[in-house]
Amino acid sequence: GIKNLSISFTSPINNSLQSKNNKKLTMVEFATPSENQAEVILIGCGCPLRGMGWYHAVQMLGNECPSAKLCHVVEPWFLGGGADGPGGPEF
């Protein structure tokens, strides 16, 4: 199911997330797009610091794509059957 960002990104990594321009990223409990933004639901985020979905999430959280607002993350593998496998603990 859809997980709120504050739930999906709970790990030691969230303290070290930085965007491409080295801005510290802040996690929010509820992400709401503005009038000029598309609401984005990221499906298949991938492994932290390695997956393209993760990279694009970091870009949106760093406001590097101002027309998009990352509101939800669906990660069935790392939040499900792959939670104990490679990459699962990092997620």
PDB file of C-alpha atoms in Angstrom:
ATOM      1  CA  GLY A   1       0.000   0.000   0.000  1.00  0.00           C
ATOM      2  CA  ILE A   2       0.913   3.653  -0.034  1.00  0.00           C
ATOM      3  CA  LYS A   3       3.121   4.681   2.829  1.00  0.00           C
ATOM      4  CA  ASN A   4       3.519   8.224   4.078  1.00  0.00           C
ATOM      5  CA  LEU A   5       7.020   9.611   3.577  1.00  0.00           C
ATOM      6  CA  SER A   6       7.547   9.879   7.309  1.00  0.00           C
ATOM      7  CA  ILE A   7       6.934   6.133   7.565  1.00  0.00           C
ATOM      8  CA  SER A   8       8.612   4.999   4.359  1.00  0.00           C
ATOM      9  CA  PHE A   9      11.863   6.810   4.920  1.00  0.00           C
ATOM     10  CA  THR A  10      12.496   5.982   8.553  1.00  0.00           C
ATOM     11  CA  SER A  11      16.095   4.836   8.746  1.00  0.00           C
ATOM     12  CA  PRO A  12      19.489   6.243   9.704  1.00  0.00           C
ATOM     13  CA  ILE A  13      19.855   7.296   6.056  1.00  0.00           C
ATOM     14  CA  ASN A  14      17.168   9.989   6.332  1.00  0.00           C
ATOM     15  CA  ASN A  15      19.529  12.010   8.520  1.00  0.00           C
ATOM     16  CA  SER A  16      22.126  12.101   5.738  1.00  0.00           C
ATOM     17  CA  LEU A  17      19.959  12.720   2.656  1.00  0.00           C
ATOM     18  CA  GLN A  18      21.229  15.563   0.533  1.00  0.00           C
ATOM     19  CA  SER A  19      20.150  16.832  -2.822  1.00  0.00           C
ATOM     20  CA  LYS A  20      22.501  17.366  -5.753  1.00  0.00           C
ATOM     21  CA  ASN A  21      23.112  20.954  -4.648  1.00  0.00           C
ATOM     22  CA  ASN A  22      23.986  19.736  -1.114  1.00  0.00           C
ATOM     23  CA  LYS A  23      20.861  21.085   0.533  1.00  0.00           C
ATOM     24  CA  LYS A  24      19.817  19.113   3.606  1.00  0.00           C
ATOM     25  CA  LEU A  25      16.490  17.407   2.938  1.00  0.00           C
ATOM     26  CA  THR A  26      13.769  17.624   5.529  1.00  0.00           C
ATOM     27  CA  MET A  27      11.183  14.902   5.951  1.00  0.00           C
ATOM     28  CA  VAL A  28       7.605  16.051   6.339  1.00  0.00           C
ATOM     29  CA  GLU A  29       4.710  14.153   7.832  1.00  0.00           C
ATOM     30  CA  PHE A  30       2.327  15.024   4.999  1.00  0.00           C
ATOM     31  CA  ALA A  31       3.461  16.258   1.611  1.00  0.00           C
ATOM     32  CA  THR A  32       0.868  18.348  -0.206  1.00  0.00           C
ATOM     33  CA  PRO A  33       1.480  19.743  -3.697  1.00  0.00           C
ATOM     34  CA  SER A  34       0.985  23.425  -4.329  1.00  0.00           C
ATOM     35  CA  GLU A  35      -1.338  24.727  -7.026  1.00  0.00           C
ATOM     36  CA  ASN A  36       1.510  24.604  -9.577  1.00  0.00           C
ATOM     37  CA  GLN A  37       2.832  21.140  -8.696  1.00  0.00           C
ATOM     38  CA  ALA A  38       1.933  17.632  -9.747  1.00  0.00           C
ATOM     39  CA  GLU A  39       1.343  15.140  -6.942  1.00  0.00           C
ATOM     40  CA  VAL A  40       3.876  12.334  -7.433  1.00  0.00           C
ATOM     41  CA  ILE A  41       3.453   8.774  -6.223  1.00  0.00           C
ATOM     42  CA  LEU A  42       6.777   6.968  -6.559  1.00  0.00           C
ATOM     43  CA  ILE A  43       6.273   3.258  -7.175  1.00  0.00           C
ATOM     44  CA  GLY A  44       9.344   1.060  -6.826  1.00  0.00           C
ATOM     45  CA  CYS A  45      11.683   3.487  -5.083  1.00  0.00           C
ATOM     46  CA  GLY A  46      14.579   1.034  -5.057  1.00  0.00           C
ATOM     47  CA  CYS A  47      17.567   0.667  -2.810  1.00  0.00           C
ATOM     48  CA  PRO A  48      18.672   3.784  -0.912  1.00  0.00           C
ATOM     49  CA  LEU A  49      21.606   5.596  -2.497  1.00  0.00           C
ATOM     50  CA  ARG A  50      21.607   3.132  -5.437  1.00  0.00           C
ATOM     51  CA  GLY A  51      18.201   2.973  -7.161  1.00  0.00           C
ATOM     52  CA  MET A  52      17.028   5.435  -9.806  1.00  0.00           C
ATOM     53  CA  GLY A  53      13.699   5.779  -8.019  1.00  0.00           C
ATOM     54  CA  TRP A  54      15.568   6.747  -4.887  1.00  0.00           C
ATOM     55  CA  TYR A  55      17.649   9.251  -6.857  1.00  0.00           C
ATOM     56  CA  HIS A  56      14.531  10.859  -8.333  1.00  0.00           C
ATOM     57  CA  ALA A  57      12.932  10.982  -4.867  1.00  0.00           C
ATOM     58  CA  VAL A  58      15.974  12.845  -3.553  1.00  0.00           C
ATOM     59  CA  GLN A  59      15.716  15.264  -6.491  1.00  0.00           C
ATOM     60  CA  MET A  60      12.063  16.006  -5.723  1.00  0.00           C
ATOM     61  CA  LEU A  61      12.679  16.313  -1.981  1.00  0.00           C
ATOM     62  CA  GLY A  62      15.496  18.758  -2.768  1.00  0.00           C
ATOM     63  CA  ASN A  63      13.126  20.844  -4.930  1.00  0.00           C
ATOM     64  CA  GLU A  64      15.236  20.174  -8.020  1.00  0.00           C
ATOM     65  CA  CYS A  65      12.017  19.572  -9.942  1.00  0.00           C
ATOM     66  CA  PRO A  66       9.816  22.438  -8.710  1.00  0.00           C
ATOM     67  CA  SER A  67       6.767  21.315 -10.709  1.00  0.00           C
ATOM     68  CA  ALA A  68       6.620  17.984  -8.826  1.00  0.00           C
ATOM     69  CA  LYS A  69       5.856  17.194  -5.181  1.00  0.00           C
ATOM     70  CA  LEU A  70       6.722  13.732  -3.879  1.00  0.00           C
ATOM     71  CA  CYS A  71       3.695  12.847  -1.775  1.00  0.00           C
ATOM     72  CA  HIS A  72       3.737   9.048  -1.484  1.00  0.00           C
ATOM     73  CA  VAL A  73       6.138   6.158  -1.898  1.00  0.00           C
ATOM     74  CA  VAL A  74       5.047   2.622  -2.754  1.00  0.00           C
ATOM     75  CA  GLU A  75       7.883   0.163  -2.252  1.00  0.00           C
ATOM     76  CA  PRO A  76       6.446  -3.343  -2.255  1.00  0.00           C
ATOM     77  CA  TRP A  77       9.800  -5.141  -2.268  1.00  0.00           C
ATOM     78  CA  PHE A  78      11.757  -3.399   0.507  1.00  0.00           C
ATOM     79  CA  LEU A  79       8.644  -2.904   2.633  1.00  0.00           C
ATOM     80  CA  GLY A  80       7.553  -6.496   1.990  1.00  0.00           C
ATOM     81  CA  GLY A  81       9.295  -9.715   0.973  1.00  0.00           C
ATOM     82  CA  GLY A  82      12.692  -8.079   0.398  1.00  0.00           C
ATOM     83  CA  ALA A  83      12.863  -6.328   3.758  1.00  0.00           C
ATOM     84  CA  ASP A  84      15.388  -8.835   5.106  1.00  0.00           C
ATOM     85  CA  GLY A  85      17.352  -9.207   1.850  1.00  0.00           C
ATOM     86  CA  PRO A  86      20.107  -7.093   0.304  1.00  0.00           C
ATOM     87  CA  GLY A  87      19.178  -3.411   0.534  1.00  0.00           C
ATOM     88  CA  GLY A  88      16.271  -4.059   2.891  1.00  0.00           C
ATOM     89  CA  PRO A  89      17.958  -2.902   6.105  1.00  0.00           C
ATOM     90  CA  GLU A  90      19.097   0.343   4.418  1.00  0.00           C
ATOM     91  CA  PHE A  91      15.565   1.052   3.280  1.00  0.00           C
TER      92      PHE A  91
END
